[in-house]
Amino acid sequence: TKNAQILRYSYTIDDEKCQKLFSAVSLGGLLKNQDKATFEERARGFILISAKKNITTPDSRLYFDVGIATQNIILIADELGYGACIVMSYNKKAFEEILGLPEEYDSKAVIILGEAKDIVKVIDSKDEEDTKYFVEDGIHHVSKLKLGDLILAKKIIIKELLLKLVTTPFLFYIMYFSTISLKVVGTFFTFCSS
């Protein structure tokens, strides 16, 4: 935010380091052990997102930037055919040591990258409490709220808002200089036109 550019990135695709890092992340907390990724199926790349310890940026803005950065990386990875996952549950000390993070930096999030083995099927959540995910018959089911349940305004208002935004030069500027996936934008237009 405010073009502060406070995030820094460390990464590795080195197999020895990836083996150690795989043991330092917690993945699939709701899955049964037999459905979790095995050591042989581990991620083949890790990206650690960090910021200087002494920054004065409030956490709300810092994690806003982390969210934008991680989403863009995930979208690019998906477009290139890789599986990717944002991880917030990891051994910070292990990651910082293995990736050689300078002392003045503090890690904020991890992105793991590799070949996706799971077939993922998004299913409608019954309500806001239904956030479980599970593997059944080899398919990884992930509950998500319907888009209509997430929007607090009527569809017609959203449609008018999006049409107004798309016709303003500022949005075109943002869309040009960001890596927003056209699939995401298309989903919103499909929703609004229904």
XYZ file of N, CA and C in Angstrom:
582
model
N 0.842 -1.176 0.000
C 0.000 0.000 0.000
C 0.882 1.231 0.000
N 0.378 2.312 -0.550
C 1.114 3.570 -0.690
C 2.439 3.384 -1.436
N 2.521 2.331 -2.251
C 3.723 2.028 -3.027
C 4.967 1.913 -2.149
N 4.791 1.433 -0.914
C 5.898 1.356 0.032
C 6.928 0.295 -0.332
N 6.516 -0.750 -1.031
C 7.420 -1.811 -1.489
C 8.265 -2.363 -0.343
N 7.588 -2.761 0.737
C 8.274 -3.203 1.943
C 8.542 -4.706 1.987
N 7.982 -5.453 1.070
C 8.144 -6.907 1.101
C 9.416 -7.333 0.377
N 10.016 -8.394 0.904
C 11.190 -8.991 0.275
C 10.944 -10.494 0.168
N 11.630 -11.126 -0.766
C 11.365 -12.522 -1.084
C 12.654 -13.338 -1.050
N 12.582 -14.495 -0.423
C 13.660 -15.479 -0.441
C 13.041 -16.746 -1.019
N 13.807 -17.511 -1.766
C 13.230 -18.715 -2.351
C 14.285 -19.797 -2.501
N 13.818 -21.005 -2.701
C 14.717 -22.103 -3.034
C 13.978 -23.149 -3.847
N 14.729 -23.784 -4.732
C 14.266 -24.984 -5.430
C 15.279 -26.110 -5.199
N 16.268 -25.837 -4.339
C 17.278 -26.820 -3.979
C 16.613 -27.982 -3.234
N 16.796 -29.205 -3.725
C 16.079 -30.351 -3.169
C 16.397 -30.590 -1.697
N 17.647 -30.447 -1.310
C 18.012 -30.661 0.097
C 17.309 -29.648 1.006
N 17.302 -28.398 0.589
C 16.610 -27.373 1.371
C 15.099 -27.612 1.372
N 14.560 -28.007 0.223
C 13.116 -28.270 0.141
C 12.706 -29.406 1.062
N 13.559 -30.418 1.202
C 13.256 -31.519 2.114
C 13.135 -30.999 3.547
N 14.068 -30.150 3.943
C 14.046 -29.591 5.300
C 12.845 -28.676 5.494
N 12.551 -27.868 4.495
C 11.440 -26.913 4.609
C 10.097 -27.629 4.635
N 9.977 -28.723 3.883
C 8.729 -29.489 3.879
C 8.391 -29.963 5.293
N 9.423 -30.325 6.040
C 9.216 -30.769 7.419
C 8.880 -29.602 8.353
N 9.021 -28.372 7.880
C 8.804 -27.189 8.719
C 7.486 -26.478 8.410
N 6.625 -27.103 7.584
C 5.309 -26.520 7.296
C 4.219 -27.456 7.804
N 3.092 -26.876 8.137
C 1.940 -27.658 8.559
C 0.875 -27.529 7.475
N 0.609 -28.628 6.794
C -0.340 -28.620 5.671
C -1.518 -29.535 5.956
N -2.692 -29.138 5.495
C -3.862 -30.004 5.551
C -4.266 -30.419 6.947
N -4.354 -29.463 7.848
C -4.683 -29.761 9.241
C -5.968 -30.546 9.441
N -6.925 -30.405 8.534
C -8.198 -31.126 8.664
C -8.189 -32.481 7.961
N -7.130 -32.759 7.211
C -7.088 -34.014 6.458
C -6.626 -35.169 7.330
N -7.062 -36.368 6.980
C -6.558 -37.581 7.619
C -5.102 -37.754 7.182
N -4.302 -38.394 8.007
C -2.884 -38.572 7.691
C -2.658 -39.229 6.336
N -3.480 -40.222 5.986
C -3.287 -40.909 4.702
C -3.616 -40.016 3.500
N -4.304 -38.889 3.730
C -4.655 -37.990 2.633
C -3.689 -36.805 2.500
N -2.761 -36.667 3.446
C -1.794 -35.565 3.402
C -0.652 -35.895 2.443
N 0.013 -34.856 1.981
C 1.147 -35.042 1.079
C 2.250 -35.834 1.789
N 2.813 -36.793 1.090
C 3.911 -37.577 1.635
C 5.228 -36.863 1.362
N 6.286 -37.363 1.967
C 7.605 -36.776 1.757
C 7.976 -36.817 0.276
N 7.610 -37.901 -0.396
C 7.911 -38.029 -1.829
C 7.085 -37.054 -2.672
N 5.948 -36.642 -2.161
C 5.064 -35.716 -2.899
C 5.302 -34.263 -2.503
N 6.346 -34.013 -1.749
C 6.606 -32.684 -1.183
C 6.724 -31.606 -2.262
N 6.554 -30.384 -1.815
C 6.729 -29.228 -2.701
C 8.173 -29.179 -3.192
N 8.337 -28.665 -4.392
C 9.674 -28.578 -5.000
C 10.223 -27.157 -5.018
N 9.456 -26.234 -4.460
C 9.913 -24.853 -4.362
C 9.217 -24.151 -3.216
N 9.924 -23.241 -2.571
C 9.379 -22.472 -1.457
C 9.750 -21.012 -1.632
N 8.795 -20.140 -1.374
C 9.030 -18.692 -1.384
C 8.667 -18.173 0.000
N 9.600 -17.472 0.630
C 9.377 -16.875 1.941
C 9.215 -15.372 1.745
N 8.116 -14.832 2.244
C 7.851 -13.394 2.123
C 8.166 -12.740 3.461
N 8.952 -11.672 3.418
C 9.441 -11.033 4.635
C 9.372 -9.512 4.531
N 9.569 -8.884 5.697
C 9.672 -7.424 5.775
C 10.660 -7.092 6.886
N 11.226 -5.903 6.836
C 12.150 -5.494 7.888
C 11.429 -5.438 9.222
N 12.131 -5.807 10.281
C 11.543 -5.819 11.621
C 11.167 -4.427 12.093
N 11.926 -3.415 11.695
C 11.718 -2.062 12.215
C 10.774 -1.192 11.374
N 10.003 -1.796 10.472
C 9.084 -0.984 9.669
C 7.976 -0.424 10.564
N 7.462 0.706 10.179
C 6.391 1.346 10.962
C 5.024 1.140 10.322
N 4.983 0.388 9.251
C 3.721 0.109 8.574
C 2.826 -0.723 9.500
N 1.575 -0.298 9.698
C 0.662 -1.102 10.527
C 0.451 -2.494 9.921
N 0.232 -3.491 10.780
C 0.025 -4.869 10.310
C -1.101 -4.970 9.293
N -2.149 -4.157 9.465
C -3.277 -4.235 8.531
C -2.823 -3.908 7.110
N -1.962 -2.929 6.950
C -1.449 -2.582 5.617
C -0.394 -3.582 5.163
N 0.437 -4.027 6.084
C 1.478 -4.989 5.748
C 0.859 -6.267 5.194
N -0.128 -6.811 5.895
C -0.741 -8.062 5.441
C -1.657 -7.855 4.242
N -2.096 -6.640 4.000
C -2.801 -6.321 2.757
C -1.833 -6.548 1.596
N -0.616 -6.026 1.736
C 0.406 -6.218 0.701
C 0.789 -7.691 0.557
N 0.913 -8.391 1.685
C 1.235 -9.817 1.639
C 0.143 -10.560 0.864
N -1.109 -10.215 1.119
C -2.221 -10.855 0.419
C -2.177 -10.625 -1.075
N -1.914 -9.391 -1.469
C -1.827 -9.080 -2.904
C -0.670 -9.855 -3.537
N 0.486 -9.818 -2.900
C 1.668 -10.478 -3.460
C 1.454 -11.988 -3.576
N 0.937 -12.605 -2.510
C 0.754 -14.053 -2.548
C -0.285 -14.457 -3.582
N -1.373 -13.688 -3.663
C -2.401 -14.023 -4.656
C -1.839 -13.928 -6.072
N -1.078 -12.889 -6.345
C -0.522 -12.738 -7.691
C 0.433 -13.873 -8.026
N 1.259 -14.269 -7.064
C 2.186 -15.378 -7.298
C 1.413 -16.671 -7.536
N 0.372 -16.908 -6.748
C -0.447 -18.117 -6.903
C -1.126 -18.138 -8.280
N -1.659 -17.001 -8.702
C -2.324 -16.943 -10.010
C -1.341 -17.211 -11.150
N -0.148 -16.659 -11.039
C 0.863 -16.894 -12.074
C 1.273 -18.366 -12.077
N 1.490 -18.927 -10.880
C 1.866 -20.348 -10.793
C 0.793 -21.225 -11.436
N -0.474 -20.932 -11.122
C -1.574 -21.707 -11.696
C -1.589 -21.583 -13.219
N -1.387 -20.379 -13.696
C -1.379 -20.149 -15.144
C -0.249 -20.933 -15.818
N 0.859 -21.135 -15.091
C 2.000 -21.884 -15.624
C 1.873 -23.392 -15.394
N 0.779 -23.808 -14.745
C 0.522 -25.228 -14.553
C 1.069 -25.826 -13.268
N 1.455 -24.981 -12.308
C 1.983 -25.481 -11.036
C 0.931 -25.411 -9.945
N 1.060 -26.307 -8.978
C 0.252 -26.230 -7.780
C 0.935 -25.279 -6.813
N 0.160 -24.524 -6.074
C 0.733 -23.571 -5.119
C -0.214 -23.412 -3.946
N 0.363 -23.085 -2.801
C -0.438 -22.919 -1.601
C 0.216 -21.874 -0.701
N -0.599 -20.981 -0.159
C -0.124 -19.997 0.810
C -0.172 -20.658 2.178
N 0.923 -20.578 2.905
C 1.015 -21.208 4.219
C 1.380 -20.162 5.265
N 0.573 -20.135 6.322
C 0.862 -19.242 7.444
C 1.300 -20.032 8.675
N 1.161 -21.348 8.616
C 1.526 -22.211 9.733
C 2.833 -22.917 9.387
N 3.931 -22.318 9.809
C 5.250 -22.857 9.491
C 6.224 -22.498 10.612
N 7.324 -23.206 10.664
C 8.364 -22.965 11.649
C 9.226 -21.799 11.150
N 8.924 -20.622 11.672
C 9.600 -19.404 11.196
C 11.116 -19.499 11.344
N 11.553 -19.985 12.484
C 12.996 -20.062 12.731
C 13.679 -20.954 11.704
N 13.094 -22.124 11.432
C 13.676 -23.042 10.449
C 13.743 -22.397 9.067
N 12.649 -21.770 8.634
C 12.631 -21.132 7.318
C 13.660 -20.013 7.225
N 13.707 -19.185 8.252
C 14.630 -18.043 8.240
C 16.082 -18.511 8.221
N 16.392 -19.594 8.939
C 17.759 -20.125 8.954
C 18.109 -20.804 7.633
N 17.232 -21.685 7.164
C 17.523 -22.450 5.941
C 17.650 -21.535 4.729
N 16.832 -20.488 4.672
C 16.881 -19.573 3.523
C 17.811 -18.385 3.755
N 18.477 -18.355 4.903
C 19.469 -17.308 5.162
C 18.883 -15.913 5.248
N 17.724 -15.786 5.878
C 17.092 -14.471 5.999
C 17.955 -13.569 6.880
N 18.282 -12.371 6.409
C 19.088 -11.462 7.234
C 18.394 -11.164 8.572
N 19.175 -10.947 9.593
C 18.687 -10.751 10.965
C 17.657 -9.637 11.076
N 17.781 -8.605 10.258
C 16.877 -7.447 10.376
C 15.504 -7.677 9.731
N 15.280 -8.885 9.191
C 14.006 -9.206 8.553
C 13.214 -10.210 9.372
N 11.890 -10.160 9.198
C 10.966 -11.067 9.869
C 10.065 -11.676 8.797
N 9.932 -12.996 8.808
C 9.110 -13.647 7.785
C 7.628 -13.463 8.097
N 6.801 -13.406 7.042
C 5.363 -13.147 7.169
C 4.493 -14.256 6.590
N 4.948 -14.917 5.534
C 4.158 -15.968 4.886
C 5.064 -16.811 4.008
N 4.570 -17.993 3.671
C 5.294 -18.921 2.799
C 4.371 -19.321 1.663
N 4.938 -19.459 0.488
C 4.219 -20.046 -0.646
C 4.979 -21.310 -1.021
N 4.249 -22.424 -1.106
C 4.878 -23.664 -1.549
C 4.434 -23.923 -2.990
N 5.348 -24.454 -3.778
C 5.111 -24.675 -5.203
C 5.522 -26.084 -5.593
N 4.779 -26.648 -6.500
C 5.131 -27.971 -6.998
C 4.114 -28.449 -8.006
N 4.178 -29.733 -8.260
C 3.217 -30.351 -9.170
C 2.001 -30.780 -8.359
N 0.839 -30.300 -8.749
C -0.387 -30.643 -8.018
C -0.756 -32.092 -8.320
N -0.963 -32.870 -7.264
C -1.375 -34.264 -7.469
C -2.866 -34.429 -7.278
N -3.451 -33.573 -6.468
C -4.866 -33.701 -6.144
C -5.763 -33.170 -7.245
N -6.876 -33.832 -7.398
C -7.974 -33.273 -8.176
C -8.815 -32.537 -7.146
N -8.978 -31.255 -7.334
C -9.695 -30.443 -6.353
C -11.073 -30.100 -6.894
N -12.064 -30.282 -6.042
C -13.433 -29.944 -6.403
C -13.968 -28.978 -5.359
N -14.331 -27.784 -5.795
C -14.924 -26.802 -4.897
C -16.396 -27.146 -4.738
N -16.828 -27.239 -3.495
C -18.236 -27.547 -3.213
C -18.839 -26.394 -2.418
N -20.139 -26.220 -2.537
C -20.825 -25.149 -1.824
C -20.881 -25.440 -0.332
N -20.522 -24.447 0.467
C -20.671 -24.562 1.921
C -22.139 -24.474 2.277
N -22.525 -25.190 3.312
C -23.911 -25.117 3.773
C -24.184 -23.780 4.456
N -23.192 -23.291 5.203
C -23.302 -22.017 5.909
C -21.894 -21.542 6.251
N -21.792 -20.440 6.985
C -20.485 -19.869 7.307
C -19.634 -20.767 8.197
N -20.253 -21.684 8.903
C -19.514 -22.593 9.784
C -18.958 -23.802 9.023
N -19.438 -24.041 7.821
C -19.055 -25.209 7.025
C -17.827 -24.877 6.175
N -16.647 -24.979 6.789
C -15.411 -24.642 6.082
C -14.480 -25.842 5.961
N -15.018 -27.016 6.149
C -14.178 -28.214 6.121
C -13.690 -28.514 4.696
N -12.610 -29.261 4.662
C -12.117 -29.817 3.406
C -11.714 -31.262 3.695
N -11.827 -32.107 2.690
C -11.596 -33.524 2.897
C -11.308 -34.201 1.566
N -10.743 -35.397 1.637
C -10.496 -36.211 0.451
C -11.439 -37.400 0.502
N -12.141 -37.595 -0.624
C -13.079 -38.710 -0.730
C -12.970 -39.269 -2.136
N -12.746 -40.563 -2.237
C -12.596 -41.233 -3.535
C -11.526 -40.560 -4.401
N -10.436 -40.137 -3.762
C -9.326 -39.534 -4.495
C -9.533 -38.095 -4.914
N -10.647 -37.490 -4.529
C -10.928 -36.097 -4.894
C -10.880 -35.238 -3.633
N -10.139 -34.151 -3.714
C -9.993 -33.218 -2.598
C -11.150 -32.211 -2.666
N -12.099 -32.325 -1.762
C -13.272 -31.452 -1.722
C -12.981 -30.258 -0.807
N -13.265 -29.058 -1.302
C -13.021 -27.840 -0.527
C -14.316 -27.034 -0.487
N -14.830 -26.823 0.725
C -16.079 -26.065 0.897
C -15.814 -24.565 0.765
N -16.623 -23.894 -0.021
C -16.532 -22.438 -0.181
C -17.937 -21.855 -0.173
N -18.065 -20.692 0.424
C -19.348 -19.995 0.370
C -19.621 -19.580 -1.065
N -20.880 -19.550 -1.438
C -21.257 -19.075 -2.763
C -20.927 -17.592 -2.852
N -20.569 -17.147 -4.053
C -20.223 -15.751 -4.250
C -21.374 -14.845 -3.824
N -22.587 -15.253 -4.110
C -23.752 -14.462 -3.715
C -23.876 -14.299 -2.208
N -23.370 -15.280 -1.447
C -23.407 -15.183 0.011
C -22.318 -14.264 0.553
N -21.292 -14.025 -0.234
C -20.200 -13.158 0.205
C -20.489 -11.680 -0.037
N -21.302 -11.399 -1.047
C -21.597 -10.023 -1.423
C -22.743 -9.513 -0.559
N -22.547 -8.365 0.067
C -23.553 -7.808 0.963
C -24.482 -6.824 0.259
N -24.363 -6.708 -1.051
C -25.229 -5.804 -1.815
C -26.011 -6.631 -2.839
N -27.035 -6.072 -3.377
C -27.802 -6.758 -4.407
C -26.979 -6.850 -5.680
N -27.270 -7.869 -6.488
C -26.526 -8.072 -7.730
C -26.569 -6.853 -8.635
N -27.700 -6.222 -8.735
C -27.828 -5.074 -9.650
C -26.890 -3.943 -9.251
N -26.721 -3.743 -7.948
C -25.809 -2.697 -7.489
C -24.375 -3.064 -7.847
N -23.985 -4.317 -7.647
C -22.646 -4.775 -7.982
C -22.402 -4.637 -9.479
N -23.400 -5.026 -10.292
C -23.243 -4.939 -11.741
C -23.021 -3.487 -12.156
N -23.811 -2.570 -11.630
C -23.648 -1.157 -11.962
C -22.284 -0.641 -11.515
N -21.839 -1.054 -10.328
C -20.539 -0.639 -9.820
C -19.423 -1.130 -10.719
N -19.447 -2.418 -11.086
C -18.395 -2.950 -11.948
C -18.393 -2.283 -13.313
N -19.577 -2.060 -13.874
C -19.629 -1.399 -15.181
C -19.067 0.015 -15.093
N -19.352 0.699 -14.006
C -18.820 2.050 -13.832
C -17.301 2.003 -13.679
N -16.813 1.054 -12.877
C -15.378 0.949 -12.676
C -14.639 0.617 -13.958
N -15.197 -0.283 -14.762
C -14.527 -0.702 -15.990
C -14.447 0.436 -16.995
N -15.349 1.365 -16.921
C -15.328 2.472 -17.884
C -14.447 3.625 -17.428
N -13.844 3.523 -16.244
C -12.964 4.598 -15.782
C -11.522 4.256 -16.123
N -10.757 5.238 -16.557
C -9.353 4.984 -16.925
C -8.530 4.437 -15.773
N -8.854 4.793 -14.533
C -8.065 4.348 -13.394
C -8.057 2.829 -13.277
N -9.199 2.184 -13.459
C -9.246 0.731 -13.353
C -8.430 0.088 -14.474
N -8.507 0.656 -15.676
C -7.710 0.112 -16.756
C -6.228 0.216 -16.419
N -5.827 1.306 -15.780
C -4.444 1.487 -15.353
C -4.062 0.400 -14.358
N -4.920 0.154 -13.374
C -4.658 -0.870 -12.365
C -4.588 -2.242 -13.017
N -5.535 -2.548 -13.885
C -5.565 -3.865 -14.519
C -4.339 -4.067 -15.410
N -3.864 -2.989 -16.039
C -2.707 -3.094 -16.916
C -1.441 -3.405 -16.117
N -1.287 -2.757 -14.977
C -0.060 -2.898 -14.204
C -0.120 -3.967 -13.127
N -1.164 -4.725 -13.034
C -1.221 -5.822 -12.069
C -1.301 -7.124 -12.827
N -1.253 -8.214 -12.082
C -1.320 -9.526 -12.723
C -2.651 -10.192 -12.411
N -3.715 -9.400 -12.410
C -5.036 -9.953 -12.156
C -5.381 -10.915 -13.278
N -5.774 -12.093 -12.905
C -6.138 -13.098 -13.892
C -7.454 -12.724 -14.553
N -7.504 -12.840 -15.854
C -8.746 -12.547 -16.567
C -9.848 -13.508 -16.163
N -9.461 -14.700 -15.695
C -10.466 -15.659 -15.231
C -11.224 -15.109 -14.027
N -10.514 -14.432 -13.127
C -11.153 -13.876 -11.932
C -12.114 -12.763 -12.331
N -11.664 -11.870 -13.179
C -12.521 -10.779 -13.635
C -13.735 -11.346 -14.369
N -13.508 -12.363 -15.193
C -14.608 -12.999 -15.926
C -15.623 -13.617 -15.000
N -15.180 -14.192 -13.897
C -16.089 -14.777 -12.919
C -17.016 -13.708 -12.346
N -16.465 -12.553 -12.031
C -17.289 -11.475 -11.490
C -18.317 -11.011 -12.514
N -17.900 -10.872 -13.786
C -18.854 -10.425 -14.788
C -19.934 -11.480 -15.033
N -19.554 -12.755 -14.997
C -20.540 -13.821 -15.148
C -21.556 -13.762 -14.018
N -21.058 -13.588 -12.776
C -21.940 -13.507 -11.612
C -22.890 -12.329 -11.737
N -22.347 -11.185 -12.135
C -23.161 -9.969 -12.180
C -24.195 -9.998 -13.304
N -23.907 -10.735 -14.348
C -24.860 -10.738 -15.461
C -25.945 -11.809 -15.279
N -25.811 -12.643 -14.257
C -26.802 -13.709 -14.063
C -28.002 -13.221 -13.288
